[in-house]
Amino acid sequence: MTTRSILVSGASVAGPTAAFWLARAGFDVTVVERTDALREEGQNVDVRGAAREVLRRMGLEDAALAATTGEQGTAFVDDQGRDVAAFPAGTDDTSGPTAELEILRGRLSELLYEHTKDDVTYLFGDQIASLEQDADGVDVVFASGREQRFDLVVLAEGVNSRTRRLVFPDARKDHLGMVIAYLTIPRQDDDTDWWRWYVAGKGRGVNLRPDDVGSIRASVNLMTDVRGLDELDRDGQVTVLRRAFEDAGWAAPRILAALDDGAPFYFEDLGQMHLPSWTAGRVTLLGDAAWCATPVSGIGTTLALTGAYVLAASLAATEDHRAALADYEATMRPFVDKGQSLPPGTPGLANPQSLAARRVLWTVLRAVASRPAQRLGALAGRFSPPADEFELPPMPAR
Ligand SMILES: Cc1cc2nc3c(=O)[nH]c(=O)nc-3n(C[C@H](O)[C@H](O)[C@H](O)COP(=O)(O)OP(=O)(O)OC[C@H]3O[C@@H](n4cnc5c(N)ncnc54)[C@H](O)[C@@H]3O)c2cc1C
């Protein structure tokens, strides 16, 4: 096979995973990441089903299992922090709201980077400024002024991908009507190793989750149809959160105090990407940039790892990039469709407006968490995304 050059844009989960498999298949791979260094932010992400198998085939499963957050399960709590309904973590590749392989996004990204950095050229602190493609390749001009021609460009820049706008100008996020603010706060004595989730009413949720570095990952979520909150500056976002959560109860005051103390946070307006095609000529989309399912799906990282593997397998199988990219899409599309199809009423049902609706939700959760229901397998069906409903294609030998 002639060596073909591939530029991957984005070094979080999808990008480095694609880079690993593409380099192994003999491609000359460059990864460009907009930030100056690997990003550390982010909270617990799940690796389930087919994606566990991808890590296994990369030789990274043990390292990932050794770096899990130690989350014991998911407990819905009342305003005193007492359990309403508790779901222990899954004990296999796929099941439960807390997965067996629950890892900080930044930690997973670091593992992937360390595993690829000797075989791949990484460019940090740069990004694609413009690209122009013809029948034989893509001319890329980087923001730094660097110019380079590649045979193929893969955009793994996440849900708000900027370069996607250059190639797919009509792509729009389908908003779910929910914003989430994620932050890291100091751990205190009464914190536990469970994901504790307080349904606060008025479309709000307050969450505390353990990590493996001695802090607590907190998040607050709010149902709202107001757009543009993610475009406000920090002070504007803090004001919105303060107004929305001042009477929310449980851990909300602690989280608001951390915001006042300057805790860095990441604010996301949740939305899915639904594009009719992920490919335009020699440019293709991967991961959240292509098909973001949102954090409430619990399957975004699984789809990113799996899609990266499938893309590389398709490209390694033929020198015809058109056939390869069509194969990648045909293989991934049904899995992505399943992953994006959220249970009816998501995310509104889990974030009710009234306290009466919360009482109903808690009654249902108690019933589902009860031992007879767990024995009947009701839990796995309700709370596990369909991560095992996919068989990885073989990776062609070099
Ligand atoms: C900082 C951060 C925190 C996150 N926190 C959570 C979380 O707490 N819970 C959760 O469920 N999911 C979180 N996610 C999303 C989660 O990582 C993804 O849903 C999933 O893992 C798929 O990853 P991805 O590689 O496709 O995209 P992402 O993880 O979104 O990564 C995209 C990467 O591309 C880079 N990038 C963006 N634009 C450009 C550009 N123009 N040029 C070059 N590089 C670019 C970004 O800096 C980032 O490194 C987070 C993502 C990020 C980037």
XYZ file of C-alpha atoms and ligand atoms in Angstrom:
451
model
C 0.000 0.000 0.000
C 1.268 3.498 -0.765
C 1.567 5.596 2.372
C -1.277 8.040 2.595
C -1.237 11.088 4.817
C -4.111 11.860 7.134
C -4.748 14.934 9.259
C -6.901 14.342 12.339
C -8.202 17.501 14.012
C -8.962 17.176 17.735
C -7.029 15.276 20.419
C -9.612 14.188 22.979
C -11.018 10.652 22.568
C -12.020 10.062 18.933
C -8.934 11.768 17.449
C -6.129 9.849 19.220
C -8.021 6.555 18.872
C -8.341 7.023 15.107
C -4.682 8.070 15.007
C -3.634 4.857 16.760
C -5.418 2.545 14.326
C -4.550 4.595 11.240
C -0.851 4.665 12.143
C -0.946 0.943 12.773
C -2.483 0.466 9.309
C 0.495 2.290 7.792
C -0.872 5.796 7.327
C 1.212 8.858 8.006
C -0.866 10.576 10.711
C -0.788 14.135 12.043
C -3.094 15.223 14.878
C -3.737 18.929 15.426
C -5.248 20.143 18.730
C -6.437 23.693 19.210
C -5.374 23.935 22.861
C -1.715 24.282 23.850
C -1.656 20.976 25.712
C -3.875 17.967 26.175
C -7.055 19.140 27.899
C -7.561 17.902 31.443
C -11.121 19.067 32.017
C -14.218 16.945 32.018
C -15.903 14.512 34.265
C -16.694 10.828 34.346
C -17.307 9.211 30.981
C -18.395 5.606 30.392
C -16.672 3.092 28.146
C -19.096 0.291 27.357
C -19.661 -2.717 25.124
C -17.929 -2.460 21.748
C -15.701 0.377 22.974
C -14.332 -1.823 25.790
C -13.313 -4.218 23.048
C -11.577 -1.385 21.142
C -9.518 -0.529 24.236
C -8.808 -4.228 24.733
C -7.504 -4.540 21.164
C -5.343 -1.451 21.705
C -3.817 -3.053 24.802
C -5.241 -0.272 26.980
C -8.067 -1.951 28.854
C -6.043 -2.780 31.961
C -4.584 0.716 32.159
C -8.062 2.200 31.815
C -9.496 -0.120 34.478
C -6.659 0.899 36.791
C -7.604 4.546 36.294
C -11.347 4.397 36.940
C -12.977 6.926 39.243
C -14.030 4.261 41.739
C -17.684 5.257 41.496
C -19.718 2.631 43.364
C -23.037 3.313 41.713
C -25.756 5.902 41.249
C -28.030 7.007 44.100
C -30.943 9.410 43.857
C -31.002 11.402 47.090
C -33.474 13.636 48.919
C -32.805 17.169 50.147
C -30.956 15.768 53.184
C -28.725 13.603 50.993
C -30.501 10.383 52.073
C -30.879 7.649 49.466
C -34.205 7.499 47.667
C -33.139 4.753 45.236
C -29.687 3.281 44.649
C -28.245 1.417 41.675
C -24.879 -0.294 42.191
C -22.294 0.022 39.405
C -22.342 -2.459 36.533
C -20.043 -5.448 36.875
C -19.631 -6.253 33.189
C -18.729 -4.470 29.959
C -22.041 -2.778 29.429
C -24.729 -2.458 32.097
C -25.999 0.033 34.699
C -26.145 3.868 34.930
C -22.627 3.760 36.418
C -20.476 1.658 34.084
C -17.747 -0.648 35.323
C -15.305 1.386 33.239
C -16.048 4.903 34.455
C -13.048 7.150 33.885
C -12.304 10.870 33.823
C -12.378 12.115 30.236
C -9.005 13.811 30.657
C -7.459 10.613 32.030
C -8.724 8.553 29.093
C -7.473 11.150 26.652
C -4.056 11.107 28.310
C -3.869 7.290 28.070
C -4.720 7.460 24.372
C -2.193 10.211 23.745
C 0.622 8.423 25.572
C -0.146 5.294 23.577
C 0.115 7.092 20.222
C 2.605 9.894 20.622
C 5.596 7.926 19.316
C 3.847 6.926 16.085
C 1.901 10.077 15.314
C 2.870 13.739 14.854
C 0.966 15.881 17.364
C 0.628 19.636 16.767
C -0.689 21.440 19.844
C -1.818 25.061 19.938
C -2.772 25.151 16.292
C -5.880 24.607 14.202
C -7.131 24.505 10.655
C -7.716 28.058 9.374
C -8.825 27.037 5.883
C -8.871 24.000 3.666
C -9.366 23.456 -0.011
C -9.781 20.091 -1.646
C -9.377 18.832 -5.189
C -9.651 15.354 -6.654
C -6.305 14.214 -5.216
C -5.943 15.818 -1.815
C -6.688 18.577 0.689
C -4.574 21.717 1.049
C -4.666 22.867 4.649
C -3.591 26.243 5.974
C -3.181 26.266 9.754
C -3.751 29.278 11.997
C 0.011 29.303 12.658
C 0.647 29.845 8.944
C 1.893 26.307 8.387
C 0.677 24.849 5.076
C 0.450 21.171 4.259
C -1.310 18.886 1.816
C -3.000 15.700 3.054
C -4.787 12.849 1.339
C -7.593 12.961 3.874
C -8.799 15.119 6.779
C -10.741 13.742 9.768
C -12.553 16.264 11.964
C -12.840 15.002 15.549
C -13.330 18.438 17.076
C -16.361 17.730 19.258
C -19.943 18.932 19.050
C -19.064 22.601 18.468
C -16.447 21.863 15.777
C -15.340 25.048 14.009
C -13.841 23.419 10.950
C -17.109 21.547 10.381
C -18.655 24.941 9.655
C -16.243 25.411 6.736
C -17.179 22.067 5.162
C -20.777 21.547 6.319
C -22.082 25.123 6.665
C -25.687 23.958 7.163
C -24.975 21.642 10.121
C -26.972 22.667 13.195
C -27.157 21.349 16.741
C -30.602 19.986 17.728
C -31.012 21.363 21.219
C -32.380 19.142 23.985
C -33.542 22.112 26.063
C -31.027 21.564 28.854
C -27.808 23.229 29.983
C -25.222 21.692 32.305
C -22.418 23.358 34.242
C -19.598 21.007 35.281
C -17.078 21.915 37.942
C -14.520 20.368 40.266
C -14.911 21.162 43.974
C -13.004 20.175 47.134
C -13.992 16.842 48.639
C -15.420 16.989 52.186
C -15.777 14.369 54.926
C -19.395 13.446 54.233
C -18.820 12.888 50.507
C -19.087 9.324 49.242
C -17.901 7.292 46.278
C -21.388 7.203 44.811
C -22.851 9.404 42.105
C -25.449 11.268 44.158
C -28.189 12.878 42.127
C -30.665 15.283 43.659
C -33.753 16.054 41.582
C -34.511 19.598 42.711
C -37.720 20.461 40.829
C -38.201 23.415 38.439
C -36.315 21.390 35.825
C -33.134 21.300 37.898
C -30.680 18.603 38.976
C -27.692 18.718 41.345
C -25.027 16.002 41.069
C -21.913 15.038 43.007
C -19.588 12.316 41.712
C -16.297 10.969 43.033
C -13.028 11.081 41.144
C -9.748 9.292 41.748
C -7.724 12.418 42.471
C -9.276 13.446 45.801
C -11.801 16.000 44.561
C -15.509 15.880 43.734
C -16.967 16.395 40.280
C -20.105 18.477 40.645
C -22.639 19.409 38.037
C -25.887 21.302 37.923
C -28.355 20.927 35.103
C -31.276 23.103 34.150
C -34.077 22.591 31.655
C -34.427 25.774 29.598
C -35.410 26.791 26.118
C -33.359 29.972 26.348
C -30.531 29.738 23.806
C -27.153 31.433 24.009
C -26.426 30.872 27.712
C -23.269 29.003 26.635
C -22.163 32.161 24.819
C -22.315 34.375 27.924
C -19.072 35.231 29.678
C -18.225 33.636 33.015
C -19.908 36.325 35.122
C -23.074 36.053 33.054
C -23.194 32.277 33.428
C -22.539 32.450 37.175
C -25.392 34.943 37.527
C -27.761 32.607 35.646
C -26.720 29.624 37.804
C -27.010 31.646 41.002
C -30.538 32.809 40.176
C -31.625 29.342 39.006
C -30.158 27.345 41.920
C -30.390 29.704 44.918
C -33.386 27.776 46.323
C -32.483 24.334 44.922
C -31.383 22.778 48.215
C -29.039 19.889 49.114
C -25.541 20.559 47.673
C -26.546 23.584 45.588
C -25.237 26.216 48.093
C -21.868 24.437 48.221
C -21.620 24.431 44.438
C -22.643 28.086 44.159
C -20.055 28.989 46.809
C -17.385 27.184 44.787
C -18.403 29.202 41.730
C -18.097 32.397 43.764
C -14.637 31.234 44.844
C -13.619 31.092 41.188
C -13.830 27.331 40.547
C -13.302 26.778 36.822
C -16.335 25.312 35.145
C -17.479 24.149 31.755
C -20.915 25.164 30.525
C -22.687 23.135 27.871
C -25.934 23.671 25.996
C -26.867 20.091 25.180
C -27.661 19.246 21.595
C -27.351 16.366 19.194
C -25.855 16.465 15.701
C -27.885 14.826 12.926
C -26.136 15.183 9.579
C -27.404 13.452 6.442
C -23.798 12.556 5.591
C -20.551 12.712 7.569
C -18.340 13.013 4.517
C -17.680 15.727 1.937
C -15.082 14.536 -0.554
C -11.841 13.969 1.332
C -13.034 15.430 4.623
C -14.944 13.306 7.114
C -16.406 13.812 10.570
C -15.834 11.573 13.573
C -17.089 11.381 17.158
C -19.199 14.166 18.643
C -18.441 16.381 15.621
C -20.350 13.888 13.475
C -23.064 12.495 15.718
C -23.013 13.978 19.219
C -25.532 12.040 21.309
C -25.022 14.292 24.397
C -23.907 13.296 27.918
C -27.456 12.228 28.851
C -27.151 9.359 26.355
C -24.266 7.806 28.316
C -22.830 6.547 25.038
C -20.842 9.453 23.519
C -17.401 8.132 24.430
C -18.364 4.594 23.434
C -19.457 5.840 19.997
C -16.263 7.895 19.634
C -13.948 4.955 20.385
C -15.957 2.572 18.217
C -16.298 5.009 15.313
C -12.559 5.723 15.322
C -11.824 2.016 15.039
C -14.398 1.512 12.267
C -13.095 4.500 10.285
C -9.549 3.127 10.392
C -10.704 -0.395 9.516
C -12.619 0.933 6.501
C -9.676 3.032 5.284
C -7.222 0.188 5.819
C -9.359 -2.156 3.714
C -9.156 -0.246 0.430
C -7.171 2.498 -1.296
C -10.415 3.952 -2.619
C -11.248 6.623 -0.047
C -14.793 7.047 -1.404
C -15.587 3.379 -0.872
C -13.901 3.414 2.536
C -15.790 6.453 3.810
C -19.085 5.073 2.509
C -18.349 1.818 4.316
C -17.483 3.678 7.550
C -20.781 5.506 7.429
C -22.840 2.447 6.515
C -21.273 0.484 9.383
C -21.607 3.183 12.035
C -24.944 4.774 11.134
C -27.243 2.124 12.682
C -25.222 2.088 15.931
C -25.218 5.891 16.083
C -28.974 5.992 15.450
C -29.523 3.628 18.391
C -27.191 5.627 20.611
C -28.885 8.916 19.753
C -32.368 7.607 20.321
C -32.962 8.647 23.906
C -35.654 7.082 26.092
C -39.009 8.904 25.710
C -39.179 12.067 27.809
C -35.391 12.456 28.139
C -34.163 14.673 29.676
C -37.392 16.283 30.966
C -38.767 13.296 32.919
C -35.665 13.027 35.094
C -35.734 16.798 35.657
C -39.377 17.502 36.482
C -40.803 20.957 37.110
C -43.145 20.175 40.003
C -42.576 18.443 43.317
C -45.595 16.237 42.591
C -43.884 14.978 39.416
C -40.729 14.391 41.461
C -42.700 12.225 43.892
C -43.890 10.118 40.959
C -40.337 9.850 39.607
C -38.984 8.771 43.004
C -41.743 6.140 43.354
C -40.801 4.699 39.958
C -37.082 4.765 40.795
C -37.710 2.999 44.127
C -39.664 0.295 42.318
C -36.970 -0.149 39.657
C -34.247 -0.246 42.312
C -36.084 -2.842 44.373
C -34.530 -6.257 44.461
C -37.297 -8.109 42.602
C -37.115 -5.599 39.737
C -33.322 -5.853 39.593
C -33.594 -9.617 39.506
C -35.952 -9.325 36.556
C -33.360 -7.251 34.747
C -35.588 -4.193 34.524
C -32.723 -1.957 35.569
C -30.347 -2.938 32.818
C -32.993 -2.387 30.165
C -34.012 1.036 31.457
C -30.693 2.637 32.205
C -28.091 1.081 29.925
C -27.445 2.547 26.506
C -27.289 -0.050 23.692
C -23.493 -0.215 23.730
C -23.209 -3.939 23.112
C -25.475 -3.929 20.062
C -22.533 -3.657 17.693
C -19.941 -6.054 16.408
C -16.560 -4.604 15.489
C -15.433 -5.346 11.941
C -12.055 -7.054 11.546
C -9.012 -4.774 11.253
C -7.281 -5.649 7.955
C -3.661 -6.747 8.322
C -1.131 -4.150 7.105
C -13.039 19.628 27.848
C -14.102 18.574 27.656
C -14.837 18.134 28.736
C -15.815 17.167 28.566
N -16.501 16.743 29.659
C -17.430 15.775 29.536
C -18.140 15.284 30.674
O -17.912 15.713 31.785
N -19.085 14.326 30.487
C -19.344 13.820 29.241
O -20.205 12.950 29.121
N -18.687 14.264 28.158
C -17.740 15.227 28.269
N -17.077 15.683 27.158
C -17.456 15.143 25.840
C -16.862 13.768 25.589
O -15.465 13.828 25.633
C -17.354 13.319 24.243
O -18.768 13.209 24.243
C -16.875 11.958 23.748
O -15.801 11.451 24.480
C -16.499 12.054 22.265
O -15.278 12.728 22.163
P -14.713 13.436 20.873
O -13.251 13.123 20.845
O -15.532 13.134 19.678
O -14.966 14.989 21.151
P -14.513 15.905 22.372
O -14.243 15.126 23.577
O -15.488 17.010 22.467
O -13.084 16.480 21.887
C -12.887 17.402 20.854
C -11.437 17.835 20.852
O -11.199 18.665 19.712
C -10.538 19.852 20.121
N -10.909 20.912 19.187
C -12.054 21.626 19.144
N -12.028 22.466 18.114
C -10.848 22.282 17.477
C -10.251 22.856 16.322
N -10.870 23.818 15.618
N -9.036 22.419 15.945
C -8.385 21.449 16.655
N -8.910 20.869 17.774
C -10.132 21.285 18.160
C -11.029 20.071 21.535
O -10.144 20.910 22.259
C -11.044 18.648 22.067
O -9.787 18.261 22.526
C -16.082 16.641 27.275
C -15.344 17.089 26.185
C -14.367 18.042 26.355
C -13.555 18.519 25.154
